[in-house]
Amino acid sequence: MRVQVLTIFPELFEPFLSTSLIGKAREKGLLEVRVHDLRDSTEDRHRSVDDEPYGGGGGMVMTAPPWIRAVRAASEGRPAWRVLLSPQGARLDDAKVRELATREDLVLLCGRYEGIDERVRQTVVDEEISIGDYVLSGGELPAMVLIEALSRQVPGVVGLADSVANDSFRSGLLDYPHYTRPPVVEGLAVPEVLTSGNHAAILRWREREALRATLEKRPDLLERPEVLGALTREQKRVLQEMREEVKEKGERLLARP
Ligand code: 4FV
């Protein structure tokens, strides 16, 4: 996978791209990331990338020509899927990450200021992606979030130990609780099943706890047909059991004087 990033703050990416899994993946040639300074695509001696908004209203808007030049230069010779990170974009989730990970070439546009001239979207943007319903000062952090999520989809980037297959959301459920040494922390012990050596029991416990965590923390995920459809008969039975537990607990609470 090759990712090209267009930004006016290329220096923000250096530590991120040279550290941990992503740093190693680039060294191993599993992932190619090139960061371009948008100002290198300006033609005026002030290398300006922003201007006053037509219609007034405060704040500055990023002007279109440098973006159009930069995107066309970045996708020269190898057609790329061009993604603008913006709050107006489709919400980034596991399914979207896996979809984008099937693409060979990505160009990521990182905006700043109040936003980018609309004609950039109309000419050199294939898709807009948002990492969440809040406004940041730039698209650089969203681009890093996307690159990190994509990198985990590239075979060989994430070691077998913590394989992507177990990642939350892969099965549509949240992850089960994890424990490691010491065996007792603040008087809290590790669930016995995890030190039992009984792998079938451990698997069953983890499936239950993934369901419990999802029911408690993200019940909305269990409304998704693709998630429900992926549950085993046993998981469906356990889920029903847990829903009844929650309901009874709720009724008991309500019944309390
Ligand atoms: C954003 C988001 C985001 C908006 C104006 C950059 C900022 C500034 N990007 N998901 N949320 N972008 O807030 O992707 O130009």
mmCIF file of N, CA, C and O in Angstrom, residues 135-170:
data_model
loop_
_atom_site.group_PDB
_atom_site.id
_atom_site.type_symbol
_atom_site.label_atom_id
_atom_site.label_comp_id
_atom_site.label_asym_id
_atom_site.label_seq_id
_atom_site.Cartn_x
_atom_site.Cartn_y
_atom_site.Cartn_z
ATOM 1 N N VAL A 135 -14.746 19.348 15.802
ATOM 2 C CA VAL A 135 -13.904 20.096 14.856
ATOM 3 C C VAL A 135 -12.483 20.235 15.385
ATOM 4 O O VAL A 135 -12.276 20.696 16.513
ATOM 5 N N LEU A 136 -11.541 19.776 14.592
ATOM 6 C CA LEU A 136 -10.122 19.881 14.928
ATOM 7 C C LEU A 136 -9.548 21.097 14.198
ATOM 8 O O LEU A 136 -10.231 21.707 13.379
ATOM 9 N N SER A 137 -8.282 21.391 14.442
ATOM 10 C CA SER A 137 -7.669 22.541 13.762
ATOM 11 C C SER A 137 -7.039 22.137 12.439
ATOM 12 O O SER A 137 -6.632 22.981 11.653
ATOM 13 N N GLY A 138 -6.948 20.821 12.232
ATOM 14 C CA GLY A 138 -6.322 20.364 10.992
ATOM 15 C C GLY A 138 -6.670 18.917 10.701
ATOM 16 O O GLY A 138 -7.121 18.191 11.592
ATOM 17 N N GLY A 139 -6.454 18.515 9.471
ATOM 18 C CA GLY A 139 -6.731 17.129 9.060
ATOM 19 C C GLY A 139 -5.571 16.190 9.287
ATOM 20 O O GLY A 139 -5.649 15.002 8.969
ATOM 21 N N GLU A 140 -4.473 16.693 9.866
ATOM 22 C CA GLU A 140 -3.273 15.852 10.045
ATOM 23 C C GLU A 140 -3.518 14.702 11.023
ATOM 24 O O GLU A 140 -3.193 13.549 10.721
ATOM 25 N N LEU A 141 -4.098 14.996 12.184
ATOM 26 C CA LEU A 141 -4.346 13.907 13.144
ATOM 27 C C LEU A 141 -5.331 12.883 12.569
ATOM 28 O O LEU A 141 -5.094 11.675 12.652
ATOM 29 N N PRO A 142 -6.427 13.330 11.928
ATOM 30 C CA PRO A 142 -7.293 12.335 11.281
ATOM 31 C C PRO A 142 -6.543 11.483 10.250
ATOM 32 O O PRO A 142 -6.766 10.277 10.158
ATOM 33 N N ALA A 143 -5.612 12.104 9.517
ATOM 34 C CA ALA A 143 -4.841 11.328 8.523
ATOM 35 C C ALA A 143 -3.982 10.290 9.227
ATOM 36 O O ALA A 143 -3.876 9.140 8.775
ATOM 37 N N MET A 144 -3.408 10.658 10.359
ATOM 38 C CA MET A 144 -2.581 9.691 11.117
ATOM 39 C C MET A 144 -3.457 8.550 11.648
ATOM 40 O O MET A 144 -3.067 7.379 11.586
ATOM 41 N N VAL A 145 -4.647 8.902 12.139
ATOM 42 C CA VAL A 145 -5.566 7.860 12.618
ATOM 43 C C VAL A 145 -5.863 6.874 11.486
ATOM 44 O O VAL A 145 -5.796 5.660 11.660
ATOM 45 N N LEU A 146 -6.138 7.421 10.317
ATOM 46 C CA LEU A 146 -6.456 6.563 9.171
ATOM 47 C C LEU A 146 -5.251 5.709 8.770
ATOM 48 O O LEU A 146 -5.373 4.500 8.566
ATOM 49 N N ILE A 147 -4.061 6.314 8.708
ATOM 50 C CA ILE A 147 -2.861 5.560 8.318
ATOM 51 C C ILE A 147 -2.594 4.435 9.321
ATOM 52 O O ILE A 147 -2.312 3.293 8.940
ATOM 53 N N GLU A 148 -2.748 4.745 10.611
ATOM 54 C CA GLU A 148 -2.513 3.714 11.633
ATOM 55 C C GLU A 148 -3.509 2.559 11.474
ATOM 56 O O GLU A 148 -3.134 1.392 11.473
ATOM 57 N N ALA A 149 -4.793 2.904 11.288
ATOM 58 C CA ALA A 149 -5.820 1.846 11.148
ATOM 59 C C ALA A 149 -5.563 1.029 9.884
ATOM 60 O O ALA A 149 -5.661 -0.199 9.891
ATOM 61 N N LEU A 150 -5.176 1.706 8.792
ATOM 62 C CA LEU A 150 -4.899 0.999 7.530
ATOM 63 C C LEU A 150 -3.689 0.090 7.679
ATOM 64 O O LEU A 150 -3.681 -1.049 7.207
ATOM 65 N N SER A 151 -2.670 0.579 8.357
ATOM 66 C CA SER A 151 -1.413 -0.188 8.460
ATOM 67 C C SER A 151 -1.662 -1.538 9.118
ATOM 68 O O SER A 151 -1.046 -2.538 8.760
ATOM 69 N N ARG A 152 -2.635 -1.590 10.053
ATOM 70 C CA ARG A 152 -2.913 -2.862 10.726
ATOM 71 C C ARG A 152 -3.580 -3.867 9.800
ATOM 72 O O ARG A 152 -3.663 -5.053 10.100
ATOM 73 N N GLN A 153 -4.085 -3.401 8.653
ATOM 74 C CA GLN A 153 -4.712 -4.316 7.688
ATOM 75 C C GLN A 153 -3.686 -4.903 6.723
ATOM 76 O O GLN A 153 -3.992 -5.788 5.942
ATOM 77 N N VAL A 154 -2.472 -4.354 6.724
ATOM 78 C CA VAL A 154 -1.440 -4.831 5.799
ATOM 79 C C VAL A 154 -0.784 -6.081 6.389
ATOM 80 O O VAL A 154 -0.240 -6.022 7.493
ATOM 81 N N PRO A 155 -0.862 -7.226 5.680
ATOM 82 C CA PRO A 155 -0.279 -8.468 6.216
ATOM 83 C C PRO A 155 1.185 -8.264 6.620
ATOM 84 O O PRO A 155 1.943 -7.603 5.901
ATOM 85 N N GLY A 156 1.497 -8.717 7.825
ATOM 86 C CA GLY A 156 2.894 -8.654 8.269
ATOM 87 C C GLY A 156 3.200 -7.444 9.125
ATOM 88 O O GLY A 156 4.241 -7.399 9.778
ATOM 89 N N VAL A 157 2.295 -6.463 9.153
ATOM 90 C CA VAL A 157 2.564 -5.258 9.971
ATOM 91 C C VAL A 157 2.318 -5.558 11.443
ATOM 92 O O VAL A 157 3.138 -5.254 12.303
ATOM 93 N N VAL A 158 1.189 -6.189 11.730
ATOM 94 C CA VAL A 158 0.877 -6.527 13.126
ATOM 95 C C VAL A 158 1.315 -7.969 13.355
ATOM 96 O O VAL A 158 0.945 -8.847 12.583
ATOM 97 N N GLY A 159 2.121 -8.198 14.384
ATOM 98 C CA GLY A 159 2.636 -9.546 14.639
ATOM 99 C C GLY A 159 1.482 -10.517 14.867
ATOM 100 O O GLY A 159 0.357 -10.118 15.150
ATOM 101 N N LEU A 160 1.744 -11.795 14.734
ATOM 102 C CA LEU A 160 0.704 -12.821 14.910
ATOM 103 C C LEU A 160 0.093 -12.692 16.292
ATOM 104 O O LEU A 160 -1.108 -12.708 16.467
ATOM 105 N N ALA A 161 1.020 -12.449 17.287
ATOM 106 C CA ALA A 161 0.563 -12.471 18.692
ATOM 107 C C ALA A 161 -0.699 -11.642 18.830
ATOM 108 O O ALA A 161 -1.755 -12.118 19.149
ATOM 109 N N ASP A 162 -0.560 -10.392 18.487
ATOM 110 C CA ASP A 162 -1.770 -9.572 18.668
ATOM 111 C C ASP A 162 -2.429 -9.395 17.316
ATOM 112 O O ASP A 162 -2.601 -8.309 16.818
ATOM 113 N N SER A 163 -2.853 -10.533 16.729
ATOM 114 C CA SER A 163 -3.362 -10.481 15.359
ATOM 115 C C SER A 163 -4.594 -9.604 15.258
ATOM 116 O O SER A 163 -5.378 -9.452 16.192
ATOM 117 N N VAL A 164 -4.729 -9.029 14.085
ATOM 118 C CA VAL A 164 -5.836 -8.121 13.785
ATOM 119 C C VAL A 164 -7.155 -8.861 13.902
ATOM 120 O O VAL A 164 -8.179 -8.308 14.248
ATOM 121 N N ALA A 165 -7.098 -10.178 13.688
ATOM 122 C CA ALA A 165 -8.347 -10.954 13.688
ATOM 123 C C ALA A 165 -9.076 -10.794 15.015
ATOM 124 O O ALA A 165 -10.302 -10.767 15.066
ATOM 125 N N ASN A 166 -8.323 -10.604 16.084
ATOM 126 C CA ASN A 166 -9.000 -10.497 17.395
ATOM 127 C C ASN A 166 -9.407 -9.072 17.701
ATOM 128 O O ASN A 166 -10.009 -8.789 18.714
ATOM 129 N N ASP A 167 -9.059 -8.152 16.807
ATOM 130 C CA ASP A 167 -9.358 -6.750 17.115
ATOM 131 C C ASP A 167 -10.841 -6.561 17.395
ATOM 132 O O ASP A 167 -11.687 -7.224 16.787
ATOM 133 N N SER A 168 -11.134 -5.633 18.302
ATOM 134 C CA SER A 168 -12.534 -5.234 18.483
ATOM 135 C C SER A 168 -13.109 -4.880 17.113
ATOM 136 O O SER A 168 -12.367 -4.519 16.220
ATOM 137 N N PHE A 169 -14.422 -5.016 17.005
ATOM 138 C CA PHE A 169 -15.147 -4.627 15.801
ATOM 139 C C PHE A 169 -14.929 -5.592 14.649
ATOM 140 O O PHE A 169 -15.732 -5.625 13.733
ATOM 141 N N ARG A 170 -13.783 -6.388 14.663
ATOM 142 C CA ARG A 170 -13.624 -7.328 13.555
ATOM 143 C C ARG A 170 -14.828 -8.253 13.556
ATOM 144 O O ARG A 170 -15.459 -8.495 12.546
#
